[in-house]
Coordinates of C-alpha atoms in Angstrom, one line a residue:
M1 CA 95.3 125.2 101.9
G2 CA 91.6 125.8 102.2
R3 CA 91.0 122.0 102.2
Y4 CA 89.4 121.6 105.6
A5 CA 85.7 121.3 105.7
H6 CA 83.6 123.5 107.9
F7 CA 81.6 122.0 110.7
A8 CA 78.7 121.9 108.3
A9 CA 76.5 119.5 110.3
F10 CA 75.8 122.1 113.0
I11 CA 73.5 124.5 111.1
F12 CA 71.6 126.3 113.8
I13 CA 70.1 129.8 113.9
T14 CA 69.9 132.2 116.9
A15 CA 70.2 135.9 117.6
L16 CA 73.7 137.3 118.0
S17 CA 74.3 139.6 121.0
A18 CA 77.8 141.1 121.1
A19 CA 79.1 142.3 124.4
A20 CA 81.9 144.8 124.9
Q21 CA 84.8 143.9 127.2
G22 CA 83.4 145.8 130.2
Q23 CA 79.9 144.6 129.9
P24 CA 78.5 141.7 131.9
V25 CA 77.9 138.3 130.4
S26 CA 74.6 138.1 128.6
L27 CA 72.7 134.9 129.3
G28 CA 70.8 133.7 126.3
G29 CA 73.0 135.4 123.7
V30 CA 76.4 135.4 122.2
N31 CA 79.0 137.6 123.9
R32 CA 82.3 138.9 122.5
F33 CA 85.2 139.6 124.7
D34 CA 88.3 141.5 123.6
A35 CA 91.8 140.3 123.7
S36 CA 93.5 140.7 127.1
P37 CA 97.2 140.2 127.0
A38 CA 97.4 141.0 130.7
K39 CA 95.1 138.0 131.3
G40 CA 97.1 135.8 128.9
F41 CA 95.2 135.9 125.6
N42 CA 96.0 138.1 122.6
Y43 CA 92.8 137.6 120.6
P44 CA 89.1 138.0 121.3
Y45 CA 86.8 135.1 122.0
Y46 CA 83.0 134.5 121.7
L47 CA 80.9 132.9 124.4
Y48 CA 77.3 131.7 124.1
V49 CA 75.5 131.2 127.4
P50 CA 72.1 129.5 127.1
P51 CA 69.1 130.9 129.0
T52 CA 68.9 127.7 131.0
F53 CA 71.9 128.8 132.9
F54 CA 69.7 131.2 134.9
E55 CA 68.0 128.1 136.4
A56 CA 71.5 126.6 137.0
A57 CA 72.5 129.7 139.0
A58 CA 69.4 129.6 141.1
K59 CA 70.0 125.9 142.0
G60 CA 73.7 126.2 142.5
K61 CA 74.5 123.6 139.8
E62 CA 77.9 123.3 138.3
R63 CA 77.9 123.9 134.6
T64 CA 80.4 123.1 131.8
I65 CA 81.9 125.0 128.8
L66 CA 82.0 123.3 125.4
V67 CA 85.1 124.6 123.5
L68 CA 84.8 124.6 119.7
P69 CA 88.2 125.8 118.3
N70 CA 87.9 128.0 115.2
N71 CA 88.8 126.7 111.8
T72 CA 88.4 129.2 109.0
G73 CA 89.6 126.8 106.3
K74 CA 92.0 129.3 104.7
N75 CA 94.9 131.5 105.4
D76 CA 94.4 135.3 105.8
D77 CA 96.4 137.9 107.6
D78 CA 93.3 139.9 108.3
L79 CA 92.0 138.8 111.7
A80 CA 88.6 140.2 110.8
I81 CA 88.2 137.4 108.2
H82 CA 88.7 134.8 110.9
E83 CA 86.4 136.7 113.3
A84 CA 83.6 136.9 110.8
D85 CA 83.8 133.1 110.4
V86 CA 83.7 132.6 114.2
M87 CA 80.6 134.9 114.4
R88 CA 78.9 132.9 111.7
R89 CA 79.8 129.5 113.3
I90 CA 78.9 130.3 116.9
N91 CA 75.7 131.9 115.7
Q92 CA 74.9 128.6 113.8
N93 CA 76.0 126.4 116.6
S94 CA 74.3 128.1 119.5
R95 CA 71.1 126.1 119.3
F96 CA 73.3 123.0 119.9
V97 CA 73.0 123.7 123.6
S98 CA 69.3 123.0 123.5
E99 CA 70.3 119.3 123.5
V100 CA 73.4 119.5 125.6
P101 CA 73.2 122.2 128.3
V102 CA 76.6 123.8 127.9
A103 CA 78.1 127.3 127.2
I104 CA 80.0 127.4 123.9
L105 CA 83.4 129.1 123.7
T106 CA 85.1 129.8 120.4
P107 CA 88.5 131.6 120.2
V108 CA 89.3 134.0 117.3
F109 CA 92.7 132.6 116.6
P110 CA 94.5 133.8 113.4
R111 CA 95.7 131.7 110.6
P112 CA 98.4 133.8 108.9
A113 CA 99.0 133.9 105.2
T114 CA 102.5 135.5 105.3
D115 CA 103.6 132.8 107.7
W116 CA 101.5 130.1 106.1
K117 CA 103.5 127.1 107.4
T118 CA 102.4 128.0 111.0
Y119 CA 99.1 126.1 111.1
T120 CA 97.7 127.8 114.1
H121 CA 94.2 126.3 113.8
A122 CA 95.7 122.8 114.0
L123 CA 98.1 123.6 116.9
D124 CA 100.9 122.3 114.8
R125 CA 104.6 122.0 115.7
D126 CA 105.4 125.5 114.4
T127 CA 102.7 127.1 116.5
M128 CA 104.0 125.3 119.6
T129 CA 107.7 126.1 119.1
T130 CA 107.6 129.6 117.7
A131 CA 109.7 132.2 119.5
K132 CA 110.2 134.9 116.9
A133 CA 109.2 138.4 117.8
E134 CA 106.9 138.7 114.8
K135 CA 105.0 135.5 115.9
K136 CA 104.8 136.2 119.6
D137 CA 101.1 137.0 119.5
Y138 CA 100.2 133.5 118.4
A139 CA 102.8 131.6 120.4
R140 CA 101.3 128.9 122.6
L141 CA 97.7 129.2 121.6
D142 CA 97.0 126.2 123.9
L143 CA 97.8 128.4 126.9
Q144 CA 95.9 131.3 125.5
L145 CA 92.9 129.1 125.2
I146 CA 93.2 128.1 128.8
A147 CA 93.4 131.8 129.7
M148 CA 90.2 132.4 127.7
I149 CA 88.4 129.6 129.5
D150 CA 89.4 130.9 132.9
D151 CA 88.3 134.4 131.9
A152 CA 84.9 133.1 130.8
R153 CA 84.5 131.1 134.0
E154 CA 85.4 134.2 136.1
R155 CA 82.9 136.3 134.2
M156 CA 80.1 133.9 134.5
S157 CA 80.7 133.5 138.2
R158 CA 80.9 137.2 138.8
D159 CA 78.1 138.3 136.6
A160 CA 75.6 135.5 136.9
G161 CA 76.6 133.5 140.0
L162 CA 77.3 130.5 137.9
K163 CA 79.6 127.7 139.0
L164 CA 81.8 126.4 136.1
D165 CA 83.8 123.2 136.0
R166 CA 87.5 124.0 135.2
R167 CA 87.4 121.1 132.9
V168 CA 85.8 121.6 129.5
L169 CA 84.2 119.5 126.9
M170 CA 85.9 119.8 123.5
L171 CA 84.7 119.2 120.0
G172 CA 86.5 119.6 116.7
F173 CA 86.5 118.3 113.1
S174 CA 89.4 118.4 110.6
A175 CA 91.9 121.2 111.5
S176 CA 90.0 121.9 114.7
G177 CA 89.9 118.2 115.4
M178 CA 93.7 118.3 115.3
F179 CA 93.7 121.2 117.7
V180 CA 91.3 119.4 120.1
N181 CA 93.3 116.1 119.9
R182 CA 96.7 117.9 120.6
F183 CA 95.3 120.2 123.3
T184 CA 93.9 117.2 125.2
F185 CA 97.3 115.5 125.2
L186 CA 98.9 118.8 126.3
H187 CA 96.4 119.6 129.0
P188 CA 94.3 116.5 130.0
E189 CA 93.7 118.0 133.4
R190 CA 91.5 120.7 131.8
V191 CA 89.4 118.4 129.5
K192 CA 86.4 116.5 130.7
A193 CA 85.9 114.6 127.4
A194 CA 86.8 115.3 123.7
A195 CA 85.2 114.4 120.4
I196 CA 87.8 114.4 117.6
G197 CA 86.7 114.1 114.0
S198 CA 89.1 113.4 111.0
P199 CA 92.2 114.9 112.7
G200 CA 94.3 115.6 109.7
G201 CA 95.1 112.1 108.7
W202 CA 96.7 111.1 111.9
P203 CA 95.8 111.6 115.6
I204 CA 98.7 112.3 117.9
V205 CA 99.4 109.1 119.8
P206 CA 100.5 108.4 123.4
A207 CA 103.8 106.8 122.3
A208 CA 107.4 108.0 121.9
S209 CA 108.2 105.4 119.3
Y210 CA 106.7 102.8 117.0
K211 CA 108.6 99.9 115.4
E212 CA 111.9 101.5 116.6
K213 CA 111.0 104.9 114.9
T214 CA 110.9 108.0 117.1
L215 CA 107.5 109.8 117.0
R216 CA 108.0 113.5 117.7
Y217 CA 105.2 116.0 118.2
P218 CA 102.6 116.0 116.6
I219 CA 103.0 112.4 115.5
G220 CA 103.6 111.2 119.0
V221 CA 105.0 112.5 122.3
A222 CA 108.8 111.7 122.1
D223 CA 109.8 115.4 122.5
L224 CA 106.7 116.7 124.2
R225 CA 108.7 118.2 127.0
S226 CA 110.9 120.3 124.6
V227 CA 107.8 121.4 122.7
S228 CA 105.5 122.2 125.6
G229 CA 107.6 122.2 128.8
N230 CA 106.0 119.1 130.2
D231 CA 106.0 115.4 129.7
L232 CA 102.8 113.6 128.8
D233 CA 100.5 113.1 131.9
L234 CA 99.4 109.7 130.9
K235 CA 97.6 108.9 134.2
T236 CA 95.3 111.9 133.8
L237 CA 94.9 111.4 130.1
R238 CA 93.6 107.9 130.7
G239 CA 90.7 109.5 132.6
V240 CA 89.6 111.6 129.6
P241 CA 87.0 109.9 127.4
L242 CA 87.8 110.3 123.7
F243 CA 85.6 109.8 120.7
I244 CA 87.7 109.7 117.6
F245 CA 85.9 109.3 114.2
L246 CA 86.7 109.1 110.5
G247 CA 84.8 108.3 107.3
D248 CA 86.5 105.4 105.5
K249 CA 86.3 107.4 102.3
D250 CA 87.9 110.5 103.8
D251 CA 91.0 111.3 101.8
N252 CA 91.6 114.8 103.4
D253 CA 95.1 114.2 104.5
S254 CA 97.1 117.0 106.0
V255 CA 100.2 114.8 106.3
A256 CA 100.9 115.5 102.6
F257 CA 101.1 119.3 103.1
D258 CA 104.0 121.4 104.4
D259 CA 101.8 123.6 106.6
S260 CA 100.8 120.6 108.7
Y261 CA 103.8 118.3 108.8
D262 CA 107.5 118.7 108.0
K263 CA 109.2 116.7 105.3
E264 CA 110.8 114.4 107.9
D265 CA 107.4 113.7 109.4
R266 CA 105.9 112.8 106.1
E267 CA 108.9 110.6 105.2
L268 CA 108.3 108.7 108.5
I269 CA 104.4 108.5 108.4
F270 CA 103.9 107.2 104.8
P271 CA 106.1 104.1 104.9
L272 CA 105.6 103.4 108.6
L273 CA 101.9 104.0 109.1
G274 CA 100.3 104.0 105.6
Q275 CA 99.6 106.2 102.6
K276 CA 96.0 107.2 103.5
P277 CA 94.2 108.2 106.7
V278 CA 92.1 105.0 106.7
N279 CA 95.3 102.9 106.3
R280 CA 96.7 104.4 109.5
W281 CA 93.5 104.0 111.5
S282 CA 94.3 100.6 113.1
A283 CA 97.8 101.5 114.1
A284 CA 96.6 104.6 115.9
R285 CA 93.8 102.7 117.7
E286 CA 96.3 100.0 118.8
M287 CA 98.6 102.6 120.3
Y288 CA 95.8 104.3 122.2
T289 CA 94.7 100.9 123.5
A290 CA 98.2 99.8 124.5
A291 CA 98.5 103.0 126.5
G292 CA 95.3 102.3 128.3
L293 CA 93.4 105.4 127.0
N294 CA 89.6 105.5 127.2
A295 CA 89.2 106.1 123.5
E296 CA 86.5 104.9 121.1
F297 CA 87.7 104.8 117.5
K298 CA 84.8 104.7 115.1
L299 CA 85.1 104.3 111.3
Y300 CA 82.0 105.3 109.2
P301 CA 81.6 103.2 106.0
G302 CA 81.1 105.1 102.8
I303 CA 81.6 108.5 104.3
G304 CA 84.1 111.2 103.1
H305 CA 85.2 114.4 104.8
T306 CA 81.9 115.4 106.2
I307 CA 79.6 115.0 109.2
T308 CA 76.4 113.1 108.6
L309 CA 73.3 113.1 110.7
D310 CA 74.4 109.8 112.2
I311 CA 77.8 111.2 113.1
R312 CA 76.1 114.3 114.6
N313 CA 73.9 112.1 116.7
D314 CA 76.8 110.0 117.9
I315 CA 78.7 113.2 118.9
L316 CA 75.7 114.5 120.8
A317 CA 75.2 111.2 122.6
F318 CA 78.9 111.2 123.6
L319 CA 78.8 114.8 124.9
K320 CA 75.6 114.1 126.9
L321 CA 77.1 111.0 128.4
H322 CA 80.2 112.8 129.6
L323 CA 78.6 116.1 130.7
G324 CA 78.6 114.9 134.2
E325 CA 75.3 116.2 135.4

């Protein structure tokens, strides 16, 4: 669709240092690691490790990875297009760790044009349920991301003596906000805290039904076991702080598009929850509260589909608060 805004607020500049698969992790630069199907991931990923991690290694302090899922904003069968976007974004975002001392990991996940209804960058239903041979490389991107995280942890431990928390911070906006939101519900045991911005018009909710209507993935969790192999771990999810934000003028609504939601989902959401993202906001908040989740819902007046300086500062404050140092 090309409708999803880039993470435009984080415009930072630093040097890019690509690392080959066999090379050790470079502290103070951006590393590239190749796909490793044997380790569980079929695509490369990028890892920025700040120079301050040298000090952390010397002191034996445990550090944290911040995962920023990729969101190219368009379909393309050429993985190089998505990788170029990742390179640009992680290069821009790397100075972010000067305020929050974390490593940054960004996967190079595809977003295919020939199979355009499979919205990989949003971790949609098609991505979770695909079993066709031609799609096998991007099946279960949630598990591939976990494999990347564990590979990065192992590398930083081996090459720099760093101790890395198995739980990560996560941050996403628009399509990547959808990814972060859904990944956190699927794997709350691997998430320390998550900031979720404008998640496609509707955040997945910790409910199987609402007003006697069944809420299947990714609206809710009624069929989470059939989609992922596991039921919702509500107890663990309650322990994950969530910051979910939206501009009250944000009309970027993925519910209306076939690559994000199926027709049956759309026909449920519009009459049951509202025609626009802001109309659905209170219902989502109520369901999170009813389930006992530690979630702050924040609506920014007069703001569209973008991240302002105030929003950026709120995100940074949230991540610092839950870094756990």
